[in-house]
Structures are given as structure tokens and as C-alpha cells.
Short mmCIF file of C-alpha atoms in Angstrom, two decimals:
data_model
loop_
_atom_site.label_atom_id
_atom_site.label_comp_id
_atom_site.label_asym_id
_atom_site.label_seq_id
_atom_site.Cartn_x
_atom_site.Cartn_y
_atom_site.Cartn_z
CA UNK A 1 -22.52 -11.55 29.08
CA UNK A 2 -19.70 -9.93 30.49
CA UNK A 3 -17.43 -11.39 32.90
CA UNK A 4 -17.70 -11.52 36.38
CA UNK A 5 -15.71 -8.93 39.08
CA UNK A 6 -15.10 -11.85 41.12
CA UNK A 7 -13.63 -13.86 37.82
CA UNK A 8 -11.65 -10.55 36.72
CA UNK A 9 -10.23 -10.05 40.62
CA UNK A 10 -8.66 -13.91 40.63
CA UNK A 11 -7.48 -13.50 37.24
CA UNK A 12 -4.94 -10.66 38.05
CA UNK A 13 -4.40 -12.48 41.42
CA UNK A 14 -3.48 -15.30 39.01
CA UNK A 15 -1.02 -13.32 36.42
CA UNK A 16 0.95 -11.88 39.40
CA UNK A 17 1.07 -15.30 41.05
CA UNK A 18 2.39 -16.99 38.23
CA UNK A 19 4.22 -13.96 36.51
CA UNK A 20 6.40 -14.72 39.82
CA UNK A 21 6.20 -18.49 39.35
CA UNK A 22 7.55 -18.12 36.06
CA UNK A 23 10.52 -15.87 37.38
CA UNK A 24 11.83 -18.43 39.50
CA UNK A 25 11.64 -20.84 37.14
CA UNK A 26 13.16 -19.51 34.03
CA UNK A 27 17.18 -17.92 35.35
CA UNK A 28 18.62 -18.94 31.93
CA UNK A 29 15.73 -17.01 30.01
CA UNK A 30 16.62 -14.56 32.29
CA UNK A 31 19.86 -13.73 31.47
CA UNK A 32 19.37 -13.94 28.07
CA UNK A 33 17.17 -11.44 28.04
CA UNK A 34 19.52 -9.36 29.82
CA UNK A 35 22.03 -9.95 27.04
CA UNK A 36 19.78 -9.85 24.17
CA UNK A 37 18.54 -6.46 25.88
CA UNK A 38 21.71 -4.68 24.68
CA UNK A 39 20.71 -4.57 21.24
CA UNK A 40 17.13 -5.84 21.11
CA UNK A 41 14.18 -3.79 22.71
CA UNK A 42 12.57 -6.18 25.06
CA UNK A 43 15.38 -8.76 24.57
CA UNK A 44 13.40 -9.80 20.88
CA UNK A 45 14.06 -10.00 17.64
CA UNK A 46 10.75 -9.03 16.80
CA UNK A 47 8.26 -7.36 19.23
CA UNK A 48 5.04 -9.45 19.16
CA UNK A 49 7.51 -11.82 21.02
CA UNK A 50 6.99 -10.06 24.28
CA UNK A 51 2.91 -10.66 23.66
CA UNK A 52 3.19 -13.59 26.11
CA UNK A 53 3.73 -11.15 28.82
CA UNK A 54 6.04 -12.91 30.76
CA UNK A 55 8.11 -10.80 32.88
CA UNK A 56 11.09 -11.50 30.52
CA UNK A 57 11.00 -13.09 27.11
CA UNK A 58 10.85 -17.20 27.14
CA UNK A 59 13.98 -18.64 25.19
CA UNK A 60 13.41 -21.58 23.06
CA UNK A 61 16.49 -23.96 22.70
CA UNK A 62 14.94 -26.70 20.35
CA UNK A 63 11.13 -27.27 18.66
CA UNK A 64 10.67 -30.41 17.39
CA UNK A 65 7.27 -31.73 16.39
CA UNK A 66 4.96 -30.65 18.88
CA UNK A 67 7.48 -29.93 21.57
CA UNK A 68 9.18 -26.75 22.51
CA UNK A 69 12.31 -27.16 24.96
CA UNK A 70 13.43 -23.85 26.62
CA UNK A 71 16.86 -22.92 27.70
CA UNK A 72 15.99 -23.56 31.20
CA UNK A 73 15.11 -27.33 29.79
CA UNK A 74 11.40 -27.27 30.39
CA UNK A 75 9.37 -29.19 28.00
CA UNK A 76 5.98 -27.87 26.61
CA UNK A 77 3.08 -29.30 24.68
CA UNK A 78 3.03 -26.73 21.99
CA UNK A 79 -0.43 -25.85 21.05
CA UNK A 80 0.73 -22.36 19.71
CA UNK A 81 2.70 -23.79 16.61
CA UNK A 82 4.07 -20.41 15.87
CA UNK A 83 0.83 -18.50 15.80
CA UNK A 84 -0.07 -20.79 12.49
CA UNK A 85 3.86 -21.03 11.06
CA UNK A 86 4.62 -24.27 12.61
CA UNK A 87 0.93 -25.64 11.84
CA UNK A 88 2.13 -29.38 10.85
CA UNK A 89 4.69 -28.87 13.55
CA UNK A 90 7.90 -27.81 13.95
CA UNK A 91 10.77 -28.89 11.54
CA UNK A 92 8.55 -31.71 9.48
CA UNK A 93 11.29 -34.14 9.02
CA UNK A 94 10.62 -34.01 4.86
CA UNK A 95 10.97 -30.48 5.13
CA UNK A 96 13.65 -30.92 7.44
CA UNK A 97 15.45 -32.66 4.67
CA UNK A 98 14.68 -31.08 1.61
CA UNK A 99 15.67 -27.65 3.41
CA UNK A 100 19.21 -29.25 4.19
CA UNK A 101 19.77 -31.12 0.71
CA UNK A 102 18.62 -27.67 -1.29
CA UNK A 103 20.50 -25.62 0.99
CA UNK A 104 24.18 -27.51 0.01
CA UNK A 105 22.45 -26.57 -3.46
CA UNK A 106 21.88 -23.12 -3.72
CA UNK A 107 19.62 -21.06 -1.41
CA UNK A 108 18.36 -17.72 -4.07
CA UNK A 109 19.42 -16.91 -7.22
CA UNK A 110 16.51 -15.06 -8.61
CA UNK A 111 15.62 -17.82 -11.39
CA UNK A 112 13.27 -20.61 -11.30
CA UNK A 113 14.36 -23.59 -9.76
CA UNK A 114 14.09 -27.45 -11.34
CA UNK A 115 10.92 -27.65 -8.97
CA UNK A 116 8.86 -25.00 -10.12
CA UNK A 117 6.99 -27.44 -12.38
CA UNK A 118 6.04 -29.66 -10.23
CA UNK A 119 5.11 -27.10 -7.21
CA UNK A 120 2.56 -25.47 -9.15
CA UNK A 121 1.27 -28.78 -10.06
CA UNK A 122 0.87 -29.46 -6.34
CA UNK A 123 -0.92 -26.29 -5.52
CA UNK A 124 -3.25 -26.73 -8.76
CA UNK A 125 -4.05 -30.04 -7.85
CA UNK A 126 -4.79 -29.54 -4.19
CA UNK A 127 -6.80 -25.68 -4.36
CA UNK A 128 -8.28 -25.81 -7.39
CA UNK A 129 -6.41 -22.79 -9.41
CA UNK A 130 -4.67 -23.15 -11.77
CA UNK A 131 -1.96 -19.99 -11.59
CA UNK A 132 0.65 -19.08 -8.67
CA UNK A 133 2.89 -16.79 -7.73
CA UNK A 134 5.32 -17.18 -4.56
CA UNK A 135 5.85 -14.91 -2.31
CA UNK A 136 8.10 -13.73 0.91
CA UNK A 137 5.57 -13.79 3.11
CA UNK A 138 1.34 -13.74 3.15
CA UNK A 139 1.36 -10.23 3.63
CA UNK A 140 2.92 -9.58 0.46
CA UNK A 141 0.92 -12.27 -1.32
CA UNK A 142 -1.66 -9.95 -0.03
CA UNK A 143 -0.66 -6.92 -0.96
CA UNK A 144 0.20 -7.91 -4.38
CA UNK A 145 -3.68 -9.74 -5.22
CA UNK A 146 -4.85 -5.81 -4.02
CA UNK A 147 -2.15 -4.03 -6.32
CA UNK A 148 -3.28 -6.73 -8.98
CA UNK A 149 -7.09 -6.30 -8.25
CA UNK A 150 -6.65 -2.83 -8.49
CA UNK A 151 -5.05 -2.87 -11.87
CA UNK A 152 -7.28 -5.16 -13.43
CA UNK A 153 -10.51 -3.55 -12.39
CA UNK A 154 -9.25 0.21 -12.64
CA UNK A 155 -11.48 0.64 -9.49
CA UNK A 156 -9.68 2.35 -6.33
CA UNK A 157 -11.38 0.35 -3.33
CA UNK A 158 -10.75 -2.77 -1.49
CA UNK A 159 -13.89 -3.78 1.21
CA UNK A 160 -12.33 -5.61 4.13
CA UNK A 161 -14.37 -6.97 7.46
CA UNK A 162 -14.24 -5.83 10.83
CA UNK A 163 -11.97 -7.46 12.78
CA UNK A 164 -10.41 -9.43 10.20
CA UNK A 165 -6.40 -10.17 9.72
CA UNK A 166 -4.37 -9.91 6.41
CA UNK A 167 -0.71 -9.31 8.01
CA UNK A 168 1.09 -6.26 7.33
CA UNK A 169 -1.61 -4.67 4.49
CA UNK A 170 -2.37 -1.13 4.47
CA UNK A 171 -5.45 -1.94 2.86
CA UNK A 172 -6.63 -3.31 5.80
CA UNK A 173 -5.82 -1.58 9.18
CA UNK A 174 -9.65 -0.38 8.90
CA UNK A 175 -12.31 -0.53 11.52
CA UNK A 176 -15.92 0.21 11.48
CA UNK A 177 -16.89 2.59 13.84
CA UNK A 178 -20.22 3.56 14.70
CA UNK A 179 -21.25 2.21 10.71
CA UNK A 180 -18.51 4.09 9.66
CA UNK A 181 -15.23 2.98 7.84
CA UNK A 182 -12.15 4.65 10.04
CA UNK A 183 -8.29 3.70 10.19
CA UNK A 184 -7.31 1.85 13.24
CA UNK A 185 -5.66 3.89 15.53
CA UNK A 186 -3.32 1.34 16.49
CA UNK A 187 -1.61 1.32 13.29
CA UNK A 188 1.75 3.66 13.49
CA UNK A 189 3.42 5.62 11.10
CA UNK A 190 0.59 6.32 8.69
CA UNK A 191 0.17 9.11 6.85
CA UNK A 192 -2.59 8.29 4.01
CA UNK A 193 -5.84 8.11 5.00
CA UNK A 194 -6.92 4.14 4.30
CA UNK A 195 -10.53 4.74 4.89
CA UNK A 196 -10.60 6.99 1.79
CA UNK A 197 -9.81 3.62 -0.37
CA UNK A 198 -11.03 0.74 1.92
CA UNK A 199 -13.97 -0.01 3.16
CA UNK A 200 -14.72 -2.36 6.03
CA UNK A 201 -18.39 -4.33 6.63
CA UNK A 202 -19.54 -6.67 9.22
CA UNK A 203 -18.70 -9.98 8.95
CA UNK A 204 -22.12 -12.19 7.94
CA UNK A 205 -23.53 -9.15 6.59
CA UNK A 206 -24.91 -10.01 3.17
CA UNK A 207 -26.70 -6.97 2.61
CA UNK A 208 -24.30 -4.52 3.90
CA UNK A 209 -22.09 -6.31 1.25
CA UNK A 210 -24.07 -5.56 -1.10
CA UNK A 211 -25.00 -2.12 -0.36
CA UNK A 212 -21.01 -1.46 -0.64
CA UNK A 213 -20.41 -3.57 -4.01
CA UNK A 214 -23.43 -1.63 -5.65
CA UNK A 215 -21.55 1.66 -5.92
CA UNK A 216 -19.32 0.16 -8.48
CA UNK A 217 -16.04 1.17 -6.99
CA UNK A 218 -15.11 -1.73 -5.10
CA UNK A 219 -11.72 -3.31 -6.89
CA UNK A 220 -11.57 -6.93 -4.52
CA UNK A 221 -13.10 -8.00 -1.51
CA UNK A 222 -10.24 -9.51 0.90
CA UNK A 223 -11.38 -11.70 3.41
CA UNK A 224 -10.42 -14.79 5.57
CA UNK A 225 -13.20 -17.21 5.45
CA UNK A 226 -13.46 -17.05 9.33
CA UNK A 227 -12.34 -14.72 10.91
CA UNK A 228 -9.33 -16.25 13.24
CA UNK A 229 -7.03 -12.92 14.59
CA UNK A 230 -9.54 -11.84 16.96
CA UNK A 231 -11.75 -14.22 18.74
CA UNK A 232 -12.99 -16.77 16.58
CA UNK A 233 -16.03 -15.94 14.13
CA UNK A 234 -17.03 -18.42 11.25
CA UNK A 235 -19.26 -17.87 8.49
CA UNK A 236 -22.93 -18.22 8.88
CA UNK A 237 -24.04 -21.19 5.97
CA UNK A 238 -24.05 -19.31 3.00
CA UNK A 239 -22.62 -16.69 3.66
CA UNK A 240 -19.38 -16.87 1.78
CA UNK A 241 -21.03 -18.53 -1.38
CA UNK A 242 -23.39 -15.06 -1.39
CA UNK A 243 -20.44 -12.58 -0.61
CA UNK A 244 -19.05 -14.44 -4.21
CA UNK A 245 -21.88 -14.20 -6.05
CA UNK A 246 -22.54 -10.51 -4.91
CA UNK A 247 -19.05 -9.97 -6.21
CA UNK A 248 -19.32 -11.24 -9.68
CA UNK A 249 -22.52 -9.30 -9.90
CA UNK A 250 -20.85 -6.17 -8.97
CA UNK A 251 -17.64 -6.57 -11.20
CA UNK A 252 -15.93 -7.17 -8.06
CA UNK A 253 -12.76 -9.49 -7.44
CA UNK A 254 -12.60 -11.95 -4.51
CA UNK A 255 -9.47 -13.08 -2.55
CA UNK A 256 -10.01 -15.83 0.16
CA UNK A 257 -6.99 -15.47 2.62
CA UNK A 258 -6.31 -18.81 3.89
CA UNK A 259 -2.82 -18.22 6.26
CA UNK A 260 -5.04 -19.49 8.93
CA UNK A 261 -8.48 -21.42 7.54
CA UNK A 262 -5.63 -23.93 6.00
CA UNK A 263 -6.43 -25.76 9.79
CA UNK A 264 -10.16 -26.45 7.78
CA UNK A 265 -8.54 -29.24 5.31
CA UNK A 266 -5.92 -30.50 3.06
CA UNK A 267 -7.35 -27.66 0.15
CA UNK A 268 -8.16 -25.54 3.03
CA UNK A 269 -11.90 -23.95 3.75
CA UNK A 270 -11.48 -23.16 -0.24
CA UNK A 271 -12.00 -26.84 -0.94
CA UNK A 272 -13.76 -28.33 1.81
CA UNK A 273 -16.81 -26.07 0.97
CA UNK A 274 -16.13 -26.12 -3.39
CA UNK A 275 -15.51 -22.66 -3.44
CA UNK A 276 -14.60 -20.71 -6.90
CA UNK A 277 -12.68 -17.46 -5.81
CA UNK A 278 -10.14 -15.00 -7.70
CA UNK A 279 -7.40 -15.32 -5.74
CA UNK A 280 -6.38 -17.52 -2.81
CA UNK A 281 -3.79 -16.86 -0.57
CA UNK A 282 -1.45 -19.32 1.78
CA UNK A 283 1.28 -18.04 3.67
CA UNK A 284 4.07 -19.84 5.99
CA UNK A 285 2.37 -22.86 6.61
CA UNK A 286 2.74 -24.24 2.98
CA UNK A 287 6.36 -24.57 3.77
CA UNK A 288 6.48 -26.15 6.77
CA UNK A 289 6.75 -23.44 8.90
CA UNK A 290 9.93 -21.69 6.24
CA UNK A 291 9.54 -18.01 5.13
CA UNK A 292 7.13 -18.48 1.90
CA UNK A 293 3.89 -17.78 0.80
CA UNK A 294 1.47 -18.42 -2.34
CA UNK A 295 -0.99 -16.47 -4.26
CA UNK A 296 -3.62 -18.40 -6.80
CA UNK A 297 -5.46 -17.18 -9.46
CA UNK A 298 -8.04 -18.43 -11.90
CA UNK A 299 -7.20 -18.32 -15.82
CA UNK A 300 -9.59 -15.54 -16.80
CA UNK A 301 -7.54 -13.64 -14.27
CA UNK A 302 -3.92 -14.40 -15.38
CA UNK A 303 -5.29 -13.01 -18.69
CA UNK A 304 -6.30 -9.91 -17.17
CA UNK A 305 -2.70 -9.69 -15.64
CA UNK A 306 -1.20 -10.13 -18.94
CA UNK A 307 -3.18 -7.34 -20.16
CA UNK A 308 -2.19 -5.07 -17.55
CA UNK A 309 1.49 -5.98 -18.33
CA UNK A 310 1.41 -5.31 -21.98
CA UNK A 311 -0.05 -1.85 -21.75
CA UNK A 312 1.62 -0.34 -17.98
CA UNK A 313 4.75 1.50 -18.62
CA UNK A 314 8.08 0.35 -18.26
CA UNK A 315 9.96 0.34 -14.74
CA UNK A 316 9.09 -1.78 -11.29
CA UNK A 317 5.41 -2.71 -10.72
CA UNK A 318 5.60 -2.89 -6.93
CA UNK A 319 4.69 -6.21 -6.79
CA UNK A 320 7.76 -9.17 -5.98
CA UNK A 321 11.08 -9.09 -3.93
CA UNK A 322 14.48 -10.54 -4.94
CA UNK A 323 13.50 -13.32 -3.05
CA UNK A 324 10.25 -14.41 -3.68
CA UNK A 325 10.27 -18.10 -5.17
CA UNK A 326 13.74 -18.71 -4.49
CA UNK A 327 14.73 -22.57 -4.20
CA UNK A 328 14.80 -23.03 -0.76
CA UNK A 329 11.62 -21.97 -0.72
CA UNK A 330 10.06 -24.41 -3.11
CA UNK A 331 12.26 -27.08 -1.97
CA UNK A 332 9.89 -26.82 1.36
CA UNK A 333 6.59 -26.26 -0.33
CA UNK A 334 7.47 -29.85 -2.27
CA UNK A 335 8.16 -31.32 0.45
CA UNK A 336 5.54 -30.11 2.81
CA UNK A 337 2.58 -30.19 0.02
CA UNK A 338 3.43 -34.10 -0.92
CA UNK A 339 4.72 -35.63 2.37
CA UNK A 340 3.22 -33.33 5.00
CA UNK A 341 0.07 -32.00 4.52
CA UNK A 342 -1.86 -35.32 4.09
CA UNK A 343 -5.14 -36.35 4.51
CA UNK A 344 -4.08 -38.98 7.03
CA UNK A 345 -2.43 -35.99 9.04
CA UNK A 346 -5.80 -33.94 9.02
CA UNK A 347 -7.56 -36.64 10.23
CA UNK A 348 -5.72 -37.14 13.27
CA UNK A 349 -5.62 -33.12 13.58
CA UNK A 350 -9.21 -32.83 13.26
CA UNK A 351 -10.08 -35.99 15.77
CA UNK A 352 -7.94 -34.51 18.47
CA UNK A 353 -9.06 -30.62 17.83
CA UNK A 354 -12.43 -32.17 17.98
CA UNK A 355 -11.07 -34.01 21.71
CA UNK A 356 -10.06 -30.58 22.67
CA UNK A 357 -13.41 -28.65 21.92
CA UNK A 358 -15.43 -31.59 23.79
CA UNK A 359 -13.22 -31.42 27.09
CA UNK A 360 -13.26 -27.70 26.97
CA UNK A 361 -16.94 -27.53 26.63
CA UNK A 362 -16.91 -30.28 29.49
CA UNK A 363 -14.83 -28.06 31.89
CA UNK A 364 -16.91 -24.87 31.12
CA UNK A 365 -20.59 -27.21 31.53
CA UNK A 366 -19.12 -27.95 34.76
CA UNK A 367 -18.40 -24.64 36.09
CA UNK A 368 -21.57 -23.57 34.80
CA UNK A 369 -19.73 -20.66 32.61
CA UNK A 370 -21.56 -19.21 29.92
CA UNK A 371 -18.43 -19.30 27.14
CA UNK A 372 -18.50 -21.26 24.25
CA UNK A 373 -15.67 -22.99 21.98
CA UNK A 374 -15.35 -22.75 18.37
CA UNK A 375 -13.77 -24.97 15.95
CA UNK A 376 -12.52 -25.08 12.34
CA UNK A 377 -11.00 -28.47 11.34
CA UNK A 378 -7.67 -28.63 13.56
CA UNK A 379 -8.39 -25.22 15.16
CA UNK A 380 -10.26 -24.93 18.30
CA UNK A 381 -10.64 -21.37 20.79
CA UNK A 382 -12.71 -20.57 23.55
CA UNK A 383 -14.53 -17.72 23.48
CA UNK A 384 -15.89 -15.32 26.23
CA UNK A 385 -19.45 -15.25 24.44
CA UNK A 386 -22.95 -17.33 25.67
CA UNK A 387 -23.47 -18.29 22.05
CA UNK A 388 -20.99 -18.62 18.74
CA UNK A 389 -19.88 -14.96 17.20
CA UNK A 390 -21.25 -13.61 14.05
CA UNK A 391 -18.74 -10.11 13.42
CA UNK A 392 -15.95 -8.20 14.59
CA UNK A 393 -17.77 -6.17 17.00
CA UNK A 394 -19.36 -8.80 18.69
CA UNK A 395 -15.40 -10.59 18.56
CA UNK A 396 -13.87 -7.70 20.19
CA UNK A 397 -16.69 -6.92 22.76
CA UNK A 398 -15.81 -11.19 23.84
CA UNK A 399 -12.32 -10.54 24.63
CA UNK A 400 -11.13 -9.95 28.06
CA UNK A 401 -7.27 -9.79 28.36
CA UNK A 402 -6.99 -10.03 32.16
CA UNK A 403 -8.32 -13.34 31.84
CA UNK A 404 -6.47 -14.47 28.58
CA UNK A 405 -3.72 -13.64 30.32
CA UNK A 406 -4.01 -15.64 33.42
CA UNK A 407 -5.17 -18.42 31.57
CA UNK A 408 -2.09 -18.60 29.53
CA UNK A 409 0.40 -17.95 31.92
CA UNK A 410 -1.16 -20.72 34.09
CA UNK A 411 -0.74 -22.74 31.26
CA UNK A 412 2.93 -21.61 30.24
CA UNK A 413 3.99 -22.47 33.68
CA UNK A 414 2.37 -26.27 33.73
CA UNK A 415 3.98 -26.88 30.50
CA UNK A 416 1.54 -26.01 27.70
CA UNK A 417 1.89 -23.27 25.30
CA UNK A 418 -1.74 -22.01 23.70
CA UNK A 419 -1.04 -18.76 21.35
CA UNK A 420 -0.62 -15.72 23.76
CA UNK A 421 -3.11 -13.15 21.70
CA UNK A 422 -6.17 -15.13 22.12
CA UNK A 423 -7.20 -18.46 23.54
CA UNK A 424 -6.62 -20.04 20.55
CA UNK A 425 -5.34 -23.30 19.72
CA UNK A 426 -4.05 -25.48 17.06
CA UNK A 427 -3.12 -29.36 16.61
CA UNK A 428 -0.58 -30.72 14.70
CA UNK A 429 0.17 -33.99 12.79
CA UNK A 430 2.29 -35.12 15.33
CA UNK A 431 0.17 -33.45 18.31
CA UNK A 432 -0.71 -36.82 20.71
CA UNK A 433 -3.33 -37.94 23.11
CA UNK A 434 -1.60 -37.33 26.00
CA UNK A 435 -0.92 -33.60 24.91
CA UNK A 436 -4.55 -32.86 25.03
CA UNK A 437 -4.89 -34.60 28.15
CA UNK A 438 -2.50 -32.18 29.30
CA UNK A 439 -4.13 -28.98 27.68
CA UNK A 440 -7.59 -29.95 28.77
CA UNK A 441 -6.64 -31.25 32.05
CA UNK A 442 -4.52 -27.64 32.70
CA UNK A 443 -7.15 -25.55 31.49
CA UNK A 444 -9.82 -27.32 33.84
CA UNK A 445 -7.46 -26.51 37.04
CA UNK A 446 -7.10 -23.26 35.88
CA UNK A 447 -10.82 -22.59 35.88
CA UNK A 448 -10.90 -24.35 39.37
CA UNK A 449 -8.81 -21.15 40.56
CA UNK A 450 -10.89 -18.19 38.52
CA UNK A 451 -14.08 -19.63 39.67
CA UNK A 452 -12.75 -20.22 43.66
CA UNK A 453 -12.81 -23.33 43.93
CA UNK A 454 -9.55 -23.53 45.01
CA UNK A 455 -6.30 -21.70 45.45
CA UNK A 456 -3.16 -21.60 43.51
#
């Protein structure tokens, strides 16, 4: 059900109101982006910064926990958490301390570090494989289980869903279009065509899985076990259990990319539902929020990859950088895998994720809108959509960016901060009642204004 002209008209009313609200309130931001301007596009470092669409970049002086200070000396609830980074919130005082007492240590020196032991243990113990590799970031752990896949198999293809997010992967900036596999066109720079090797399907599709895994060519299937980047779809029951066993049937290899599903559970959606995949990636938030990632593998595949390496010729294999698995990296994945990422801490997550969905559903019962919110363990978005998604089409038909926007500006300028691509949200450990509170009770106002029931 699409949304209203009358909802769509106050929504842009709203951005330009509090566009200008946020002006006024932020001069220090403001110059800084002036400065920062001089040798930064946009005033950023990186330019998914400037996705809040703010009329200048916010500056952050401090993050601690679940609080964000700007330069300006605003405090916000942070429901954001760095788009996933900062999931167990920001600067984890463990991590905080093995990060300081490593770095006085050594930061890289391209040998394993007197933790590597007992990291692996960790990750064995807690997601059920029993090989890892570290990595930079989960787009490289990505990119390396497809170069792996790839080498193991012999086969060419990777099948990917619609709509789904794996980082910076070539593999899979792939769309389907009219039932047919085509490269996004938002992807720049790219001069091989990607449909020729990937494939993409829809999302709770068993059969069209199938249909694409019985032409033998398929090396892995990559997949999130929701899909999280665009609005929220999760897995019909079943549905990831069958897209394994279709797999294994077809001589197919199966990653489950977890950078975001980690909100599911202490082992992640992996282990909550006693899942058995290839590979299994983590990215940032296994180290608190640090540069790192993690790829897992099962034993009969680590034998593969020793195959592969006795028999490829000599030289680089494209898979590693000089600082993947350095010791400031597992320094933070010790820290945040024992003293962080507890079951006590997803229970709290969970119960006030769960507090969220309930008084979001509350404010849209009482206005009578037809969205619905979706939830996966400490994760919780509202979607434009009468009834829960099932695929990427369906996901990107549900989003409406004029009134993302002037939700989350709204927001920003009351002193909450929900991620700016979507209306997603996430809960951390030390996340508290009266930060809900504040989330819900902001998100009801602005509703009051989109529907006309008042004025800003």
C-alpha cells in the first residue's frame, strides 16, 4: 500500500523544517565542515557519512556506550551504533582496555600473536566451526570465502539474493530485473560484466534456488540469513535449512554472512536456529566495534583449501592483507567474545528491542497506519509494508525516502540517532529504559506531525 500524498507532502514540509532546525543548532559542526571541506568532499572522511542528509555533516566529539556527544555538546540516544560497528556499544570498556594494553605492545607485525590460540577457541566454541581466518574487514572475509569457493569447486558462479548486502563484493552488486540477473547500475567503475558469473534469486524462493543450483555451475551461495541492508526481510520457516540442503545436493558451497544477523544471539542466527553451513562470516562487531572481521569454515572444507594450496602455482593468491590478524585486532576479539558479547547482554538487548517493536506497533495501531515492524533478536525496523516482507523486490518497492528522511531528522534533532539508510534500529548492552522511552516517545510525535495531527 503505498503511501499517502498527504503523508509524502508533510514529510518534505518536515525535512526542510528541521533541516533548518538542525542549522541553528549545530554552528560548531558547522565550521568544521567548512574546514574539513578543504580536503574532504562533503567535509567526510568517507562519503556514506553525508547519508544523514543534514545540511552539513554532524561532528561527533565522544561515543561512549550508548551515547554520542557532538561538538556542539548535544547528547543522543544512539540507536544507530555505527550502522552495526558499535553493536555492543561504543568503546566496551574490556575492549577499551585490551586495545590500550596491546597497543603499548605492538599493534601489526604480520605474525601470530600469543592470543591466536585462544581466539579461535572462542569463535569455535561460540559458532560451531571449527576453522578461522581474520580478516580487515567483512567485505574481504567475503570476498575471500568466494575466491575460496571458487577454487575448491572449480565452478565459476556465485548465486546471491535480491536486495541482499555483502559490503564491498563484486560478486554481489547484482539485481534481478524483470527475472533476469543484471549488474546494479549504481555500482561505479565497473568494467566486467558480474551478471555473467553471479546470479541473483528472490529471497524465500526455494524453487527458484533450485532451478539455479541444478545447472551445476553454481560455486557458493552467499547470503545473509535476513536480509537487513534494505528494509528488513527474514526468512520464511524453513527456508534457510532448504536453501542448505539444496546446496549439498547440488555440490554447492554455502556462506551465511552474519555482519548484521549477529543482533539474533550470542552464536548469531547460525546458532540460534542449529545451522551447519560452509562458511560463516562476522565482520566489525566481533571486535567491539575495531577494524576486524572473521571467516569460519568446517573441517571437510579446510581440507579442500589445503588441496587447493598444494597444487596452485607459486606467487600471491589474492586472498589476505598485511594486516589481517594483526594483534590489536585479536586483542579486541578476546576481549569482546569473553567479556562482551554475553548472554546476559543479549538478554537485556533482546527485552528492550522487543520494548521498541511493541511501542512502535502501538504508535502505528494508533494512527491507524498500515506499516509493520520487524525484529531479529536486538534489531528492530519499521517497515512501509501492510504485512512482513518476503524478497528484495517487495523490500525496495516498501521504501520511501522522503519519509525516512523526515523521520530521522525529526529524530536527530530531539536527540536520538536511528541509522540514516533505513528505519532501522539496534540496542545495545548498555542501551537503557529510558532510551527507548525516548525513541518510542520521539517517533510517536513525529507521526503526530505526518499524519496532521499537529504542527511542528
Amino acid at each position: 500500500m503505498p503511501i499517502s500524498p498527504e503523508i509524502r507532502q508533510r514529510a518534505e514540509a518536515m525535512s526542510a523544517a528541521e533541516r533548518a532546525d538542525f542549522a541553528a543548532r549545530h554552528p560548531v559542526s558547522r565550521r568544521l565542515a567548512e574546514e574539513a571541506g578543504k580536503h574532504f568532499p562533503g567535509g567526510v572522511p568517507l562519503h556514506w557519512m553525508l547519508d544523514w542528509e543534514t545540511p552539513f555533516p554532524l561532528f561527533v566529539r565522544e561515543a561512549r556506550g550508548s551515547t554520542v556527544i557532538d561538538v556542539d555538546g548535544h547528547s543522543y540516544a544512539d540507536f544507530c551504533l555505527g550502522d552495526t560497528g558499535a553493536m555492543f556499544g561504543h568503546s566496551p570498556a574490556p575492549v577499551a582496555k585490551a586495545i590500550a594494553e596491546q597497543a603499548a605492545r605492538g599493534l601489526t607485525a604480520m605474525l601470530p600473536s600469543d592470543l591466536t590460540a585462544e581466539v579461535g577457541g572462542l569463535l569455535s566454541a561460540r559458532f560451531g566451526l571449527p576453522f578461522w581466518q581474520v580478516t580487515a574487514t567483512a567485505s574481504d572475509a567475503n570476498r575471500a570465502v568466494v575466491r575460496w569457493a571458487r577454487a575448491i569447486t572449480g565452478r565459476r558462479k556465485v548465486l546471491v539474493f535480491d536486495g541482499c548486502y555483502h559490503g564491498q563484493v563484486e560478486d554481489a552488486f547484482v539485481k534481478l530485473e524483470g527475472g533476469v540477473t543484471k549488474v546494479k547500475p549504481s555500482l561505479l567503475g565497473q568494467v566486467q560484466d558480474i551478471a555473467a558469473t553471479s546470479v541473483a534469486a528472490p529471497f524465500n524462493d526455494l524453487d527458484a534456488v533450485e532451478r539455479l543450483l541444478a545447472a551445476g555451475d553454481i560455486a557458493l551461495v552467499l547470503t545473509e540469513p535476513a536480509l537487513t541492508n534494505t528494509a528488513m526481510v527474514l526468512p520464511k520457516p524453513g527456508f534457510i535449512e532448504g536453501l542448505l540442503a539444496a546446496a549439498r545436493r547440488h555440490g554447492a558451497l554455502v556462506c551465511l554472512d552474519e555482519t548484521h544477523t549477529i543482533s539474533t544471539g550470542p552464536g548469531g542466527f547460525t546458532r540460534a536456529h542449529d545451522l551447519d553451513p560452509d562458511f560463516f562470516v562476522l565482520g566489525k562487531p566481533v571486535a567491539g566495534g575495531l577494524p576486524a572481521a572473521v571467516f569460519g569454515f568446517t573441517a571437510r572444507v579446510e581440507g579442500e583449501m589445503q588441496r587447493v594450496l598444494d597444487t596452485k602455482a607459486p606467487g600471491y593468491s589474492g586472498i589476505g592483507t598485511t594486516l589481517s590478524g594483526n594483534m590489536l585486532a585479536l586483542a579486541a576479539m578476546r576481549a569482546c567474545l569473553a567479556e562482551v558479547m554475553t548472554a546476559e547482554a543479549y538478554a537485556h538487548m533482546t527485552r528492550l528491542a522487543e520494548r521498541i517493536a511493541d511501542g512502535l506497533r502501538g504508535e502505528l495501531a494508533r494512527r491507524r497506519l498500515p506499516w509493520t515492524v520487524t525484529q531479529i533478536g536486538a534489531r528492530a525496523e519499521l517497515v512501509f509494508s501492510p504485512r512482513p516482507l518476503e524478497n528484495g523486490a517487495e523490500a525496495a518497492a516498501a521504501i520511501d525516502h522522503a519519509v525516512e528522511r523526515a523521520i530521522h531528522l525529526f529524530l536527530l534533532n530531539r536527540n536520538v540517532l536511528v541509522t540514516p539508510f533505513h528505519n532501522m534500529t539496534l540496542v545495545a548492552p548498555t542501551t537503557s529504559e529510558a532510551d527507548v522511552e525516548r525513541l518510542v516517545s520521539g517517533f510517536g510525535e513525529a507521526l503526530s506531525v505526518l499524519c496532521g495531527e499537529r504542527e511542528l
